Short mmCIF file of C-alpha atoms and ligand atoms in Angstrom, two decimals:
data_model
loop_
_atom_site.label_atom_id
_atom_site.label_comp_id
_atom_site.label_asym_id
_atom_site.label_seq_id
_atom_site.Cartn_x
_atom_site.Cartn_y
_atom_site.Cartn_z
CA UNK A 221 15.87 2.37 18.26
CA UNK A 222 18.79 2.48 15.79
CA UNK A 223 20.87 0.41 13.46
CA UNK A 224 23.14 -0.79 16.31
CA UNK A 225 20.44 -3.19 17.59
CA UNK A 226 20.95 -6.94 17.58
CA UNK A 227 20.67 -8.16 14.03
CA UNK A 228 18.20 -10.72 12.77
CA UNK A 229 19.20 -13.54 10.38
CA UNK A 230 17.32 -11.65 7.67
CA UNK A 231 19.49 -8.55 8.11
CA UNK A 232 22.65 -10.67 7.94
CA UNK A 233 21.44 -12.42 4.78
CA UNK A 234 20.45 -9.11 3.16
CA UNK A 235 23.91 -7.74 3.93
CA UNK A 236 25.61 -10.82 2.43
CA UNK A 237 23.55 -10.43 -0.75
CA UNK A 238 24.20 -6.69 -1.02
CA UNK A 239 27.94 -7.29 -0.64
CA UNK A 240 27.88 -9.80 -3.50
CA UNK A 241 25.73 -7.46 -5.63
CA UNK A 242 28.03 -4.54 -4.87
CA UNK A 243 30.94 -6.49 -6.36
CA UNK A 244 28.91 -7.61 -9.36
CA UNK A 245 26.74 -4.52 -10.19
CA UNK A 246 25.13 -6.18 -13.19
CA UNK A 247 21.57 -5.11 -12.22
CA UNK A 248 22.22 -1.36 -11.90
CA UNK A 249 19.60 -0.38 -14.51
CA UNK A 250 16.64 -2.33 -13.09
CA UNK A 251 15.54 -0.22 -10.14
CA UNK A 252 16.63 2.32 -7.53
CA UNK A 253 18.00 -0.32 -5.13
CA UNK A 254 21.23 -0.96 -7.03
CA UNK A 255 22.25 2.69 -7.66
CA UNK A 256 21.55 3.37 -3.95
CA UNK A 257 23.58 0.28 -3.02
CA UNK A 258 26.52 1.46 -5.14
CA UNK A 259 26.79 4.60 -2.99
CA UNK A 260 27.78 2.42 -0.04
CA UNK A 261 30.80 0.31 0.82
CA UNK A 262 29.24 -1.24 3.92
CA UNK A 263 25.62 -1.78 4.94
CA UNK A 264 24.26 -0.92 8.36
CA UNK A 265 20.95 -2.38 9.46
CA UNK A 266 19.33 1.00 8.72
CA UNK A 267 20.80 1.00 5.19
CA UNK A 268 19.39 -2.46 4.52
CA UNK A 269 15.95 -1.55 5.85
CA UNK A 270 15.96 1.52 3.61
CA UNK A 271 17.07 -0.50 0.56
CA UNK A 272 14.46 -3.18 1.23
CA UNK A 273 11.74 -0.51 1.10
CA UNK A 274 13.14 0.86 -2.18
CA UNK A 275 12.61 -2.60 -3.68
CA UNK A 276 9.21 -3.13 -5.30
CA UNK A 277 9.58 -6.86 -5.80
CA UNK A 278 9.68 -6.91 -9.60
CA UNK A 279 12.00 -9.97 -9.49
CA UNK A 280 14.04 -8.76 -12.51
CA UNK A 281 17.31 -9.09 -10.58
CA UNK A 282 16.45 -12.71 -9.76
CA UNK A 283 15.85 -13.60 -13.40
CA UNK A 284 19.01 -11.80 -14.52
CA UNK A 285 21.27 -13.22 -11.82
CA UNK A 286 23.89 -15.81 -12.63
CA UNK A 287 24.22 -16.48 -8.88
CA UNK A 288 20.53 -17.17 -8.23
CA UNK A 289 19.61 -20.56 -6.72
CA UNK A 290 20.42 -23.36 -7.37
CA UNK A 291 23.86 -21.72 -7.84
CA UNK A 292 25.77 -22.00 -4.54
CA UNK A 293 25.90 -18.22 -3.89
CA UNK A 294 22.11 -18.48 -3.49
CA UNK A 295 21.39 -14.83 -4.36
CA UNK A 296 17.65 -14.27 -4.03
CA UNK A 297 17.32 -10.53 -3.65
CA UNK A 298 13.53 -10.13 -4.15
CA UNK A 299 12.66 -12.71 -1.51
CA UNK A 300 15.06 -11.42 1.16
CA UNK A 301 14.12 -7.79 0.47
CA UNK A 302 10.40 -8.63 0.79
CA UNK A 303 10.94 -10.45 4.11
CA UNK A 304 13.13 -7.67 5.49
CA UNK A 305 10.54 -5.11 4.38
CA UNK A 306 7.87 -6.99 6.29
CA UNK A 307 10.17 -7.00 9.33
CA UNK A 308 10.41 -3.18 9.13
CA UNK A 309 6.60 -2.88 8.98
CA UNK A 310 6.38 -4.66 12.29
CA UNK A 311 9.42 -2.99 13.85
CA UNK A 312 8.25 0.57 13.16
CA UNK A 313 4.48 0.09 13.65
CA UNK A 314 2.85 2.53 16.06
CA UNK A 315 1.72 1.98 18.76
CA UNK A 316 4.25 -0.81 19.28
CA UNK A 317 1.85 -3.35 20.89
CA UNK A 318 -0.28 -3.30 17.72
CA UNK A 319 2.74 -4.47 15.69
CA UNK A 320 1.55 -7.99 16.55
CA UNK A 321 -1.22 -7.44 14.00
CA UNK A 322 1.41 -8.12 11.34
CA UNK A 323 1.64 -11.73 12.56
CA UNK A 324 -0.62 -13.93 10.42
CA UNK A 325 -1.68 -10.65 8.85
CA UNK A 326 -4.06 -12.16 6.29
CA UNK A 327 -6.17 -13.89 8.96
CA UNK A 328 -6.02 -10.99 11.42
CA UNK A 329 -7.02 -8.45 8.80
CA UNK A 330 -9.92 -10.58 7.55
CA UNK A 331 -11.21 -11.02 11.13
CA UNK A 332 -11.00 -7.28 11.90
CA UNK A 333 -12.83 -6.39 8.68
CA UNK A 334 -15.53 -9.02 9.35
CA UNK A 335 -15.87 -7.67 12.90
CA UNK A 336 -16.23 -4.11 11.53
CA UNK A 337 -19.10 -5.15 9.26
CA UNK A 338 -20.78 -6.89 12.23
CA UNK A 339 -20.21 -3.83 14.44
CA UNK A 340 -21.89 -1.50 11.91
CA UNK A 341 -24.82 -3.94 11.62
CA UNK A 342 -25.23 -4.21 15.41
CA UNK A 343 -24.90 -0.45 15.84
CA UNK A 344 -27.59 0.12 13.21
CA UNK A 345 -29.97 -2.32 14.94
CA UNK A 346 -29.30 -0.58 18.27
CA UNK A 347 -29.93 2.91 16.87
CA UNK A 348 -32.75 2.24 14.42
CA UNK A 349 -35.86 0.17 14.01
CA UNK A 350 -34.76 -2.93 12.06
CA UNK A 351 -37.48 -2.30 9.44
CA UNK A 352 -35.63 0.81 8.21
CA UNK A 353 -32.84 -1.39 6.87
CA UNK A 354 -35.13 -3.15 4.43
CA UNK A 355 -37.12 -0.09 3.28
CA UNK A 356 -36.55 1.87 0.07
CA UNK A 357 -35.64 5.56 0.36
CA UNK A 358 -35.22 8.24 -2.22
CA UNK A 359 -33.89 11.77 -2.32
CA UNK A 360 -31.68 13.83 -0.03
CA UNK A 361 -30.64 12.42 3.36
CA UNK A 362 -31.77 8.88 2.46
CA UNK A 363 -28.47 7.36 3.74
CA UNK A 364 -29.09 8.99 7.13
CA UNK A 365 -32.38 7.06 7.44
CA UNK A 366 -30.19 3.98 7.90
CA UNK A 367 -27.16 5.38 9.77
CA UNK A 368 -27.79 8.59 11.75
CA UNK A 369 -25.84 11.64 10.56
CA UNK A 370 -23.71 12.02 13.74
CA UNK A 371 -22.60 8.38 13.63
CA UNK A 372 -21.93 8.44 9.86
CA UNK A 373 -19.68 11.48 10.33
CA UNK A 374 -18.20 11.00 13.81
CA UNK A 375 -17.02 7.37 13.64
CA UNK A 376 -15.08 7.72 10.31
CA UNK A 377 -13.39 10.90 11.57
CA UNK A 378 -12.10 9.07 14.67
CA UNK A 379 -10.93 6.05 12.63
CA UNK A 380 -9.26 8.22 9.95
CA UNK A 381 -7.53 10.42 12.51
CA UNK A 382 -6.11 7.36 14.30
CA UNK A 383 -4.94 5.70 11.06
CA UNK A 384 -3.29 8.83 9.66
CA UNK A 385 -1.54 9.51 12.99
CA UNK A 386 -0.38 5.87 13.29
CA UNK A 387 1.02 5.96 9.74
CA UNK A 388 2.72 9.30 10.41
CA UNK A 389 4.31 7.96 13.60
CA UNK A 390 5.38 4.81 11.74
CA UNK A 391 7.23 6.78 9.10
CA UNK A 392 8.90 8.97 11.74
CA UNK A 393 10.08 5.82 13.53
CA UNK A 394 11.25 4.38 10.19
CA UNK A 395 13.26 7.55 9.45
CA UNK A 396 14.88 7.54 12.89
CA UNK A 397 15.55 3.79 12.84
CA UNK A 398 17.25 3.97 9.46
CA UNK A 399 19.39 6.99 10.47
CA UNK A 400 17.72 9.33 7.99
CA UNK A 401 17.76 13.09 8.57
CA UNK A 402 14.29 14.51 9.32
CA UNK A 403 15.19 17.71 7.43
CA UNK A 404 15.52 15.66 4.21
CA UNK A 405 12.21 13.98 4.83
CA UNK A 406 10.46 17.37 4.78
CA UNK A 407 12.49 18.84 1.88
CA UNK A 408 9.91 20.09 -0.71
CA UNK A 409 12.17 19.47 -3.74
CA UNK A 410 12.87 15.87 -2.71
CA UNK A 411 9.24 15.21 -1.84
CA UNK A 412 8.18 16.62 -5.25
CA UNK A 413 10.71 14.38 -7.02
CA UNK A 414 9.37 11.34 -5.16
CA UNK A 415 5.75 12.30 -5.96
CA UNK A 416 6.62 12.44 -9.69
CA UNK A 417 8.31 9.03 -9.44
CA UNK A 418 5.20 7.63 -7.74
CA UNK A 419 2.77 9.15 -10.26
CA UNK A 420 4.77 7.71 -13.15
CA UNK A 421 5.58 4.50 -11.21
CA UNK A 422 8.95 5.10 -12.80
CA UNK A 423 10.85 2.21 -11.30
CA UNK A 424 8.20 -0.35 -12.23
CA UNK A 425 9.33 0.12 -15.83
CA UNK A 426 12.61 -1.66 -15.10
CA UNK A 427 15.31 -0.77 -17.61
CA UNK A 428 12.61 0.25 -20.15
CA UNK A 429 11.01 -3.06 -21.16
CA UNK A 430 9.17 -3.61 -17.88
CA UNK A 431 9.91 -6.28 -15.31
CA UNK A 432 9.93 -10.07 -15.06
CA UNK A 433 7.08 -11.81 -13.28
CA UNK A 434 6.38 -15.22 -14.72
CA UNK A 435 9.73 -15.98 -16.35
CA UNK A 436 12.55 -14.19 -18.20
CA UNK A 437 10.06 -12.29 -20.39
CA UNK A 438 9.77 -8.55 -19.69
CA UNK A 439 6.32 -7.02 -19.30
CA UNK A 440 4.65 -3.77 -18.16
CA UNK A 441 1.50 -5.56 -16.92
CA UNK A 442 2.18 -5.15 -13.22
CA UNK A 443 3.06 -1.47 -13.67
CA UNK A 444 -0.24 -0.78 -15.48
CA UNK A 445 -2.34 -2.64 -12.89
CA UNK A 446 -0.48 -0.86 -10.09
CA UNK A 447 -1.12 2.49 -11.75
CA UNK A 448 -4.83 1.68 -12.23
CA UNK A 449 -5.12 0.74 -8.56
CA UNK A 450 -3.26 3.85 -7.42
CA UNK A 451 -5.35 6.29 -9.48
CA UNK A 452 -8.54 4.38 -8.54
CA UNK A 453 -7.69 4.83 -4.86
CA UNK A 454 -6.91 8.54 -5.34
CA UNK A 455 -10.20 9.09 -7.23
CA UNK A 456 -12.11 7.41 -4.38
CA UNK A 457 -10.35 9.71 -1.88
CA UNK A 458 -11.28 12.71 -4.10
CA UNK A 459 -14.89 11.53 -4.28
CA UNK A 460 -15.20 11.12 -0.48
CA UNK A 461 -13.53 14.50 0.13
CA UNK A 462 -15.84 16.24 -2.38
CA UNK A 463 -18.90 14.58 -0.81
CA UNK A 464 -17.79 15.77 2.65
CA UNK A 465 -17.36 19.35 1.34
CA UNK A 466 -20.76 19.26 -0.40
CA UNK A 467 -22.44 18.02 2.78
CA UNK A 468 -20.70 20.03 5.51
CA UNK A 469 -19.82 23.27 3.73
CA UNK A 470 -22.50 23.65 1.06
CA UNK A 471 -25.18 21.68 3.00
CA UNK A 472 -26.01 19.50 -0.02
CA UNK A 473 -26.72 16.11 1.55
CA UNK A 474 -26.00 12.80 -0.23
CA UNK A 475 -26.93 10.95 -2.37
CA UNK A 476 -25.76 13.02 -5.35
CA UNK A 477 -26.83 12.93 -9.03
CA UNK A 478 -25.09 10.44 -11.34
CA UNK A 479 -23.33 13.30 -13.17
CA UNK A 480 -22.03 14.99 -9.98
CA UNK A 481 -18.28 15.04 -9.22
CA UNK A 482 -18.47 12.70 -6.17
CA UNK A 483 -20.41 10.07 -8.14
CA UNK A 484 -18.34 10.29 -11.35
CA UNK A 485 -14.99 10.23 -9.54
CA UNK A 486 -16.19 7.55 -7.10
CA UNK A 487 -17.43 5.35 -9.98
CA UNK A 488 -14.24 5.71 -12.00
CA UNK A 489 -12.18 5.17 -8.85
CA UNK A 490 -14.20 2.09 -7.88
CA UNK A 491 -13.81 0.58 -11.36
CA UNK A 492 -10.07 1.38 -11.24
CA UNK A 493 -9.77 -0.42 -7.90
CA UNK A 494 -11.65 -3.46 -9.22
CA UNK A 495 -9.42 -3.67 -12.31
CA UNK A 496 -6.20 -2.92 -10.38
CA UNK A 497 -6.80 -5.41 -7.56
CA UNK A 498 -8.00 -8.19 -9.90
CA UNK A 499 -5.06 -7.60 -12.27
CA UNK A 500 -2.49 -7.61 -9.48
CA UNK A 501 -4.04 -10.76 -8.01
CA UNK A 502 -3.89 -12.41 -11.45
CA UNK A 503 -0.23 -11.44 -11.98
CA UNK A 504 0.62 -12.61 -8.46
CA UNK A 505 -0.93 -16.02 -9.08
CA UNK A 506 0.99 -16.38 -12.36
CA UNK A 507 4.34 -15.25 -10.95
CA UNK A 508 7.39 -17.41 -10.62
CA UNK A 509 7.20 -18.49 -6.96
CA UNK A 510 10.97 -18.92 -6.42
CA UNK A 511 11.72 -15.22 -5.72
CA UNK A 512 8.51 -14.74 -3.72
CA UNK A 513 8.06 -15.10 0.01
CA UNK A 514 5.13 -17.45 0.55
CA UNK A 515 4.76 -16.24 4.15
CA UNK A 516 3.76 -12.76 2.90
CA UNK A 517 1.09 -13.92 0.47
CA UNK A 518 -1.65 -13.66 3.12
CA UNK A 519 -0.84 -9.98 3.77
CA UNK A 520 -0.88 -9.14 0.05
CA UNK A 521 -4.01 -11.05 -0.84
CA UNK A 522 -6.10 -9.97 2.16
CA UNK A 523 -5.39 -6.30 1.42
CA UNK A 524 -6.29 -6.70 -2.25
CA UNK A 525 -9.44 -8.61 -1.30
CA UNK A 526 -10.63 -5.95 1.16
CA UNK A 527 -9.96 -3.20 -1.43
CA UNK A 528 -11.84 -5.22 -4.06
CA UNK A 529 -14.86 -5.86 -1.81
CA UNK A 530 -14.95 -2.23 -0.65
CA UNK A 531 -15.06 -0.91 -4.20
CA UNK A 532 -17.55 -3.57 -5.32
CA UNK A 533 -19.93 -2.81 -2.43
CA UNK A 534 -19.58 0.95 -3.17
CA UNK A 535 -20.51 0.46 -6.82
CA UNK A 536 -23.44 -1.83 -5.95
CA UNK A 537 -24.64 0.76 -3.45
CA UNK A 538 -24.56 3.41 -6.17
CA UNK A 539 -26.71 1.35 -8.53
CA UNK A 540 -29.15 0.11 -5.87
CA UNK A 541 -29.44 3.24 -3.76
CA UNK A 542 -33.13 3.69 -4.46
CA UNK A 543 -34.36 0.16 -3.78
CA UNK A 544 -34.71 -2.03 -0.67
CA UNK A 545 -31.11 -3.32 -0.97
CA UNK A 546 -29.73 0.11 -0.12
CA UNK A 547 -29.77 -0.38 3.67
CA UNK A 548 -27.90 -3.69 3.69
CA UNK A 549 -25.41 -2.50 1.06
CA UNK A 550 -24.76 0.71 2.98
CA UNK A 551 -24.04 -1.27 6.17
CA UNK A 552 -21.78 -3.68 4.28
CA UNK A 553 -19.93 -0.87 2.50
CA UNK A 554 -19.44 1.23 5.65
CA UNK A 555 -18.28 -1.85 7.58
CA UNK A 556 -15.73 -2.67 4.88
CA UNK A 557 -14.53 0.94 4.69
CA UNK A 558 -14.19 1.06 8.50
CA UNK A 559 -12.28 -2.26 8.51
CA UNK A 560 -10.03 -1.07 5.68
CA UNK A 561 -9.11 2.14 7.49
CA UNK A 562 -8.74 0.56 10.96
CA UNK A 563 -6.25 -1.94 9.53
CA UNK A 564 -4.51 0.52 7.17
CA UNK A 565 -1.43 1.09 9.40
CA UNK A 566 -1.10 -2.70 9.96
CA UNK A 567 -1.67 -3.94 6.42
CA UNK A 568 0.13 -4.03 3.06
CA UNK A 569 -0.84 -0.36 2.70
CA UNK A 570 2.24 0.62 4.74
CA UNK A 571 4.31 -0.47 1.73
CA UNK A 572 3.04 2.68 -0.06
CA UNK A 573 4.10 4.91 2.85
CA UNK A 574 7.55 3.44 3.53
CA UNK A 575 8.32 3.12 -0.17
CA UNK A 576 7.41 6.78 -0.66
CA UNK A 577 9.72 7.71 2.24
CA UNK A 578 12.50 5.57 0.70
CA UNK A 579 12.00 7.34 -2.66
CA UNK A 580 12.33 10.75 -0.96
CA UNK A 581 15.59 9.58 0.63
CA UNK A 582 16.80 8.21 -2.71
CA UNK A 583 15.98 11.55 -4.40
CA UNK A 584 18.29 13.20 -1.83
CA UNK A 585 21.06 10.68 -2.47
CA UNK A 586 20.78 11.18 -6.23
CA UNK A 587 20.97 14.95 -5.80
CA UNK A 588 24.17 14.58 -3.77
CA UNK A 589 25.64 12.06 -6.25
CA UNK A 590 24.33 13.18 -9.67
CA UNK A 591 25.45 10.31 -11.89
CA UNK A 592 21.97 9.35 -13.06
CA UNK A 593 20.57 5.88 -12.42
CA UNK A 594 19.94 5.05 -16.09
CA UNK A 595 16.37 4.03 -15.30
CA UNK A 596 13.61 5.14 -17.66
S1 LIG B 351 21.37 -9.88 -8.31
FE1 LIG B 351 23.00 -11.17 -9.17
S2 LIG B 351 23.42 -10.31 -11.20
FE2 LIG B 351 22.30 -8.77 -10.05
S3 LIG B 351 23.87 -7.47 -9.12
FE3 LIG B 351 23.33 -9.06 -7.61
S4 LIG B 351 24.79 -10.70 -7.95
FE4 LIG B 351 24.86 -9.38 -9.76
S1 LIG B 352 13.28 -7.28 -7.13
FE1 LIG B 352 13.24 -5.61 -8.63
S2 LIG B 352 13.01 -3.79 -7.35
FE2 LIG B 352 13.73 -5.42 -5.99
S3 LIG B 352 15.96 -5.28 -5.98
FE3 LIG B 352 15.41 -6.73 -7.61
S4 LIG B 352 15.30 -5.48 -9.49
FE4 LIG B 352 15.21 -4.08 -7.74
#
């Protein structure tokens, strides 16, 4: 797999646009794509796939462009970059046969998540007396009255291990396919630079005033919602990790007090996910549709919906953990979490992984060409 493969119409169109942009260079201060583009005189397929994953679809270059449709040059960078990005998700997915899950991704993802919830329900009925689901439990180990300990621990470990490995293999394939040196990918200084850029969501600030979404007006809304979602997700990961350490190392079984670290971080994380997903959905619905790819809406919305429902069911479970709703909410929440993680390598989540990899590569390019990108 390399950049010499037969080229798709999308690759050819992305190259045409980059060649026009490289002559114009008006948008250099908006994001990392243009400074990275300016380092090149020609664009291989690998270059274009890398640049498309540096793009975060802010649409500022569309609103600034004097060659945007209906002008005859028809320069629509955000749309072509988004479609090419989606093509890379499928091309580099591991294992390759599962790349088909990116076709009609919204429907496929919804079906897998619904199936996961059903599977947890059926498994619970097979392992337990159905009356346990509708009984109230209190105190330590109450969750294990519904789902036995070995199942609650074993199944998520298998799913997580598969998802993490599939994502890791995907990014290795992406690096190879875009002719990127593996040594750079593992370089601690470049990885640290990219982590700082991600934590600050630096490039979502545009040239300082934010980005365009609805029209020519600049705004930081999308950046703030993105940041809320990101930190919400990280807090939920911290909560689950802490709960696993409490249970397996200290032998303190769940559920934990309301003031404990897993509950506080999980609650804040859940609220962050609810606000972040709702806000991003709201901004997406209000966005100017011309620079968007309608065919990718299903992928975006299904991922946000599953994240929203997972955090909502987790918060409801927290507040109803001592009444008769606990069993059904636990099954629903675990089913949603399982569905979310099974589909992680084949959902919009891969954007986070490939974009991070692209930022590491960009950090290396900036280090070798220290002119500054002028982006705040
Ligand atoms: S998007 Fe338009 S204005 Fe911006 S660099 Fe390309 S051609 Fe120039
Ligand atoms: S849409 Fe935004 S991130 Fe993508 S190339 Fe244009 S300015 Fe850069």
